[in-house]
């Protein structure tokens, strides 16, 4: 466990339109407990319970504000299998219960369920590929109507996100790579009303 202190940034306090010079620092108290099992590099599994209480949490809705008190608790599960040095696979899952400690309302933009399934494979001495499939569950958010100046609760839909990469070691310490994100072209939205890009492709050289 431990305690923490986080002062608001200059951006959060003074950015035009959204800043709040009256922001006060966050204070937090947290602890976690983990049980796990591993067998050399072949197999690893772990389960963690975590709990965090924050006072004066800094949030952003349509401006930066302090929440009176929040509580976040949940469990994280992780499993990884690597029976051969040439390939590995894994799964992670998080259950999160994040609420306003006074009203009991769910905190915005924090999914209750999130999971990732991934795998890596080395096909040749120089060629490797990797794939990950992530799931982000439904979240709550706030919608501000600029005509009526009313704020209402809304739901941000769940989504799946498929990413992949291919890399080739050209020479020692020089690697060519291609990476694709959101290959299923899902309508990914982390904030209500703002959609992230569709399929993204990257390529380059690492030295």
Short mmCIF file of C-alpha atoms in Angstrom, two decimals:
data_model
loop_
_atom_site.label_atom_id
_atom_site.label_comp_id
_atom_site.label_asym_id
_atom_site.label_seq_id
_atom_site.Cartn_x
_atom_site.Cartn_y
_atom_site.Cartn_z
CA UNK A 1 0.00 0.00 0.00
CA UNK A 2 0.96 3.64 -0.08
CA UNK A 3 -0.16 7.24 -0.19
CA UNK A 4 0.20 9.81 -2.92
CA UNK A 5 0.00 13.52 -3.62
CA UNK A 6 -0.53 15.06 -7.06
CA UNK A 7 -0.58 18.78 -7.69
CA UNK A 8 -2.55 20.19 -10.65
CA UNK A 9 -0.45 21.10 -13.67
CA UNK A 10 -0.16 24.62 -15.03
CA UNK A 11 -2.10 23.43 -18.09
CA UNK A 12 -4.99 22.16 -15.97
CA UNK A 13 -5.13 25.42 -14.07
CA UNK A 14 -4.64 28.02 -16.78
CA UNK A 15 -5.44 26.61 -20.23
CA UNK A 16 -7.98 28.97 -21.89
CA UNK A 17 -11.66 27.96 -21.58
CA UNK A 18 -10.99 24.68 -19.75
CA UNK A 19 -8.53 25.65 -17.00
CA UNK A 20 -9.47 26.05 -13.36
CA UNK A 21 -7.12 28.13 -11.17
CA UNK A 22 -9.00 26.95 -8.06
CA UNK A 23 -7.93 23.31 -8.48
CA UNK A 24 -6.51 21.72 -5.35
CA UNK A 25 -4.03 18.80 -5.17
CA UNK A 26 -5.16 15.19 -5.20
CA UNK A 27 -4.44 12.94 -2.22
CA UNK A 28 -4.63 9.17 -2.52
CA UNK A 29 -4.33 6.04 -0.41
CA UNK A 30 -3.93 2.67 -2.16
CA UNK A 31 -3.10 -0.95 -1.57
CA UNK A 32 -3.04 -4.16 -3.59
CA UNK A 33 -2.52 -7.87 -3.05
CA UNK A 34 -1.36 -10.46 -5.59
CA UNK A 35 -1.34 -14.24 -5.76
CA UNK A 36 0.33 -16.06 -8.61
CA UNK A 37 2.01 -19.13 -9.91
CA UNK A 38 4.80 -19.56 -12.43
CA UNK A 39 6.79 -22.44 -13.84
CA UNK A 40 10.10 -21.10 -15.12
CA UNK A 41 9.40 -19.36 -18.45
CA UNK A 42 6.78 -21.88 -19.52
CA UNK A 43 3.68 -20.59 -17.77
CA UNK A 44 2.73 -17.69 -15.53
CA UNK A 45 -0.61 -16.73 -14.01
CA UNK A 46 -1.50 -14.03 -11.51
CA UNK A 47 -4.50 -12.42 -9.84
CA UNK A 48 -4.33 -8.97 -8.20
CA UNK A 49 -6.86 -7.13 -6.06
CA UNK A 50 -6.41 -3.35 -5.91
CA UNK A 51 -8.10 -0.52 -4.05
CA UNK A 52 -7.50 3.22 -4.27
CA UNK A 53 -9.26 6.08 -2.49
CA UNK A 54 -8.70 9.61 -3.78
CA UNK A 55 -9.79 12.94 -2.34
CA UNK A 56 -10.03 16.02 -4.56
CA UNK A 57 -9.51 13.92 -7.70
CA UNK A 58 -8.86 16.08 -10.76
CA UNK A 59 -11.29 15.22 -13.57
CA UNK A 60 -12.10 16.69 -16.95
CA UNK A 61 -15.66 16.96 -18.18
CA UNK A 62 -15.93 20.24 -20.06
CA UNK A 63 -13.44 21.88 -17.74
CA UNK A 64 -11.01 20.68 -15.09
CA UNK A 65 -12.64 20.19 -11.69
CA UNK A 66 -12.01 18.48 -8.35
CA UNK A 67 -14.29 15.59 -7.38
CA UNK A 68 -15.06 15.43 -3.69
CA UNK A 69 -13.93 11.84 -3.18
CA UNK A 70 -13.59 8.80 -5.40
CA UNK A 71 -12.97 5.10 -4.90
CA UNK A 72 -11.54 2.66 -7.43
CA UNK A 73 -11.25 -1.04 -6.74
CA UNK A 74 -11.18 -4.22 -8.76
CA UNK A 75 -9.23 -7.25 -9.87
CA UNK A 76 -6.67 -7.90 -12.59
CA UNK A 77 -6.01 -11.34 -14.05
CA UNK A 78 -3.02 -12.18 -16.25
CA UNK A 79 -1.85 -15.43 -17.84
CA UNK A 80 1.10 -15.99 -20.15
CA UNK A 81 2.18 -19.15 -21.96
CA UNK A 82 5.60 -19.56 -23.62
CA UNK A 83 6.40 -23.25 -24.21
CA UNK A 84 8.91 -22.41 -26.93
CA UNK A 85 11.35 -19.49 -27.26
CA UNK A 86 9.90 -18.82 -30.70
CA UNK A 87 6.34 -18.07 -29.60
CA UNK A 88 4.27 -16.84 -26.67
CA UNK A 89 0.65 -15.96 -25.96
CA UNK A 90 -1.14 -14.21 -23.16
CA UNK A 91 -4.39 -12.89 -21.77
CA UNK A 92 -5.13 -10.03 -19.39
CA UNK A 93 -8.47 -8.94 -17.92
CA UNK A 94 -9.43 -6.09 -15.61
CA UNK A 95 -12.64 -5.58 -13.66
CA UNK A 96 -12.89 -2.00 -12.38
CA UNK A 97 -15.45 -0.49 -10.03
CA UNK A 98 -14.74 3.26 -10.06
CA UNK A 99 -17.25 5.46 -8.28
CA UNK A 100 -17.86 8.78 -6.64
CA UNK A 101 -17.55 7.83 -2.97
CA UNK A 102 -20.27 10.30 -1.95
CA UNK A 103 -23.00 9.70 -4.56
CA UNK A 104 -22.08 6.15 -5.66
CA UNK A 105 -22.21 7.19 -9.33
CA UNK A 106 -19.81 5.52 -11.75
CA UNK A 107 -16.87 7.68 -12.77
CA UNK A 108 -16.92 8.75 -16.40
CA UNK A 109 -14.72 7.20 -19.11
CA UNK A 110 -13.63 4.22 -17.03
CA UNK A 111 -14.75 0.85 -18.41
CA UNK A 112 -15.91 -1.80 -15.97
CA UNK A 113 -14.49 -4.55 -18.20
CA UNK A 114 -11.31 -4.50 -20.28
CA UNK A 115 -9.31 -7.38 -21.75
CA UNK A 116 -6.44 -8.10 -24.13
CA UNK A 117 -5.47 -11.31 -25.92
CA UNK A 118 -2.05 -11.30 -27.59
CA UNK A 119 0.47 -13.54 -29.30
CA UNK A 120 4.01 -13.26 -30.65
CA UNK A 121 5.71 -15.61 -33.12
CA UNK A 122 9.24 -15.68 -34.53
CA UNK A 123 8.94 -17.33 -37.93
CA UNK A 124 12.59 -17.14 -38.94
CA UNK A 125 15.76 -15.99 -37.27
CA UNK A 126 15.06 -12.47 -38.48
CA UNK A 127 11.27 -12.32 -38.99
CA UNK A 128 8.71 -11.96 -36.21
CA UNK A 129 5.00 -11.14 -36.04
CA UNK A 130 2.71 -10.09 -33.24
CA UNK A 131 -1.06 -9.72 -32.87
CA UNK A 132 -3.22 -8.30 -30.10
CA UNK A 133 -6.99 -8.12 -29.72
CA UNK A 134 -8.28 -5.71 -27.11
CA UNK A 135 -11.76 -5.23 -25.68
CA UNK A 136 -12.94 -2.08 -23.91
CA UNK A 137 -16.34 -2.25 -22.27
CA UNK A 138 -19.08 0.33 -22.14
CA UNK A 139 -18.37 3.51 -20.19
CA UNK A 140 -20.42 6.42 -18.92
CA UNK A 141 -19.73 9.98 -20.02
CA UNK A 142 -21.26 13.45 -19.99
CA UNK A 143 -22.83 15.23 -22.95
CA UNK A 144 -23.03 19.01 -22.95
CA UNK A 145 -25.73 20.59 -25.13
CA UNK A 146 -24.36 23.92 -26.33
CA UNK A 147 -27.89 25.14 -27.17
CA UNK A 148 -29.59 24.43 -23.85
CA UNK A 149 -26.44 24.36 -21.69
CA UNK A 150 -27.74 21.14 -20.16
CA UNK A 151 -25.48 18.21 -19.22
CA UNK A 152 -26.81 14.66 -19.45
CA UNK A 153 -25.40 11.21 -18.76
CA UNK A 154 -24.63 9.12 -21.86
CA UNK A 155 -23.13 5.72 -22.59
CA UNK A 156 -20.00 5.26 -24.73
CA UNK A 157 -20.31 1.89 -26.56
CA UNK A 158 -17.92 -1.01 -26.09
CA UNK A 159 -15.44 -1.80 -28.86
CA UNK A 160 -12.87 -4.31 -30.06
CA UNK A 161 -9.45 -3.25 -31.36
CA UNK A 162 -7.18 -5.47 -33.44
CA UNK A 163 -3.51 -4.50 -33.83
CA UNK A 164 -0.68 -6.34 -35.58
CA UNK A 165 2.99 -5.88 -36.33
CA UNK A 166 5.68 -7.45 -38.51
CA UNK A 167 9.40 -6.83 -38.04
CA UNK A 168 12.51 -7.97 -39.87
CA UNK A 169 16.06 -7.70 -38.57
CA UNK A 170 17.92 -6.33 -41.57
CA UNK A 171 21.33 -6.34 -39.92
CA UNK A 172 22.46 -6.27 -36.33
CA UNK A 173 20.65 -3.47 -34.44
CA UNK A 174 18.72 -2.38 -37.55
CA UNK A 175 15.10 -3.55 -37.83
CA UNK A 176 12.43 -2.84 -40.44
CA UNK A 177 8.87 -2.83 -39.13
CA UNK A 178 5.25 -2.43 -40.22
CA UNK A 179 2.49 -1.88 -37.66
CA UNK A 180 -1.27 -1.69 -38.09
CA UNK A 181 -3.80 -0.46 -35.55
CA UNK A 182 -7.58 -0.85 -35.43
CA UNK A 183 -7.46 -3.28 -38.35
CA UNK A 184 -11.15 -4.15 -37.89
CA UNK A 185 -11.92 -0.47 -38.55
CA UNK A 186 -14.04 -0.23 -35.42
CA UNK A 187 -15.69 3.01 -34.37
CA UNK A 188 -13.38 3.59 -31.44
CA UNK A 189 -14.46 6.41 -29.14
CA UNK A 190 -12.74 7.16 -25.84
CA UNK A 191 -14.75 10.36 -25.28
CA UNK A 192 -18.41 10.71 -26.24
CA UNK A 193 -18.78 12.55 -29.54
CA UNK A 194 -15.10 12.26 -30.51
CA UNK A 195 -14.21 9.28 -32.69
CA UNK A 196 -10.65 8.10 -33.02
CA UNK A 197 -9.19 7.37 -36.49
CA UNK A 198 -10.06 4.16 -38.34
CA UNK A 199 -7.35 1.86 -39.68
CA UNK A 200 -3.84 3.20 -39.09
CA UNK A 201 -0.67 1.89 -40.73
CA UNK A 202 2.89 2.71 -39.73
CA UNK A 203 6.27 1.68 -41.02
CA UNK A 204 9.84 2.53 -40.33
CA UNK A 205 13.33 1.56 -39.25
CA UNK A 206 14.56 0.99 -35.69
CA UNK A 207 18.26 1.38 -34.97
#
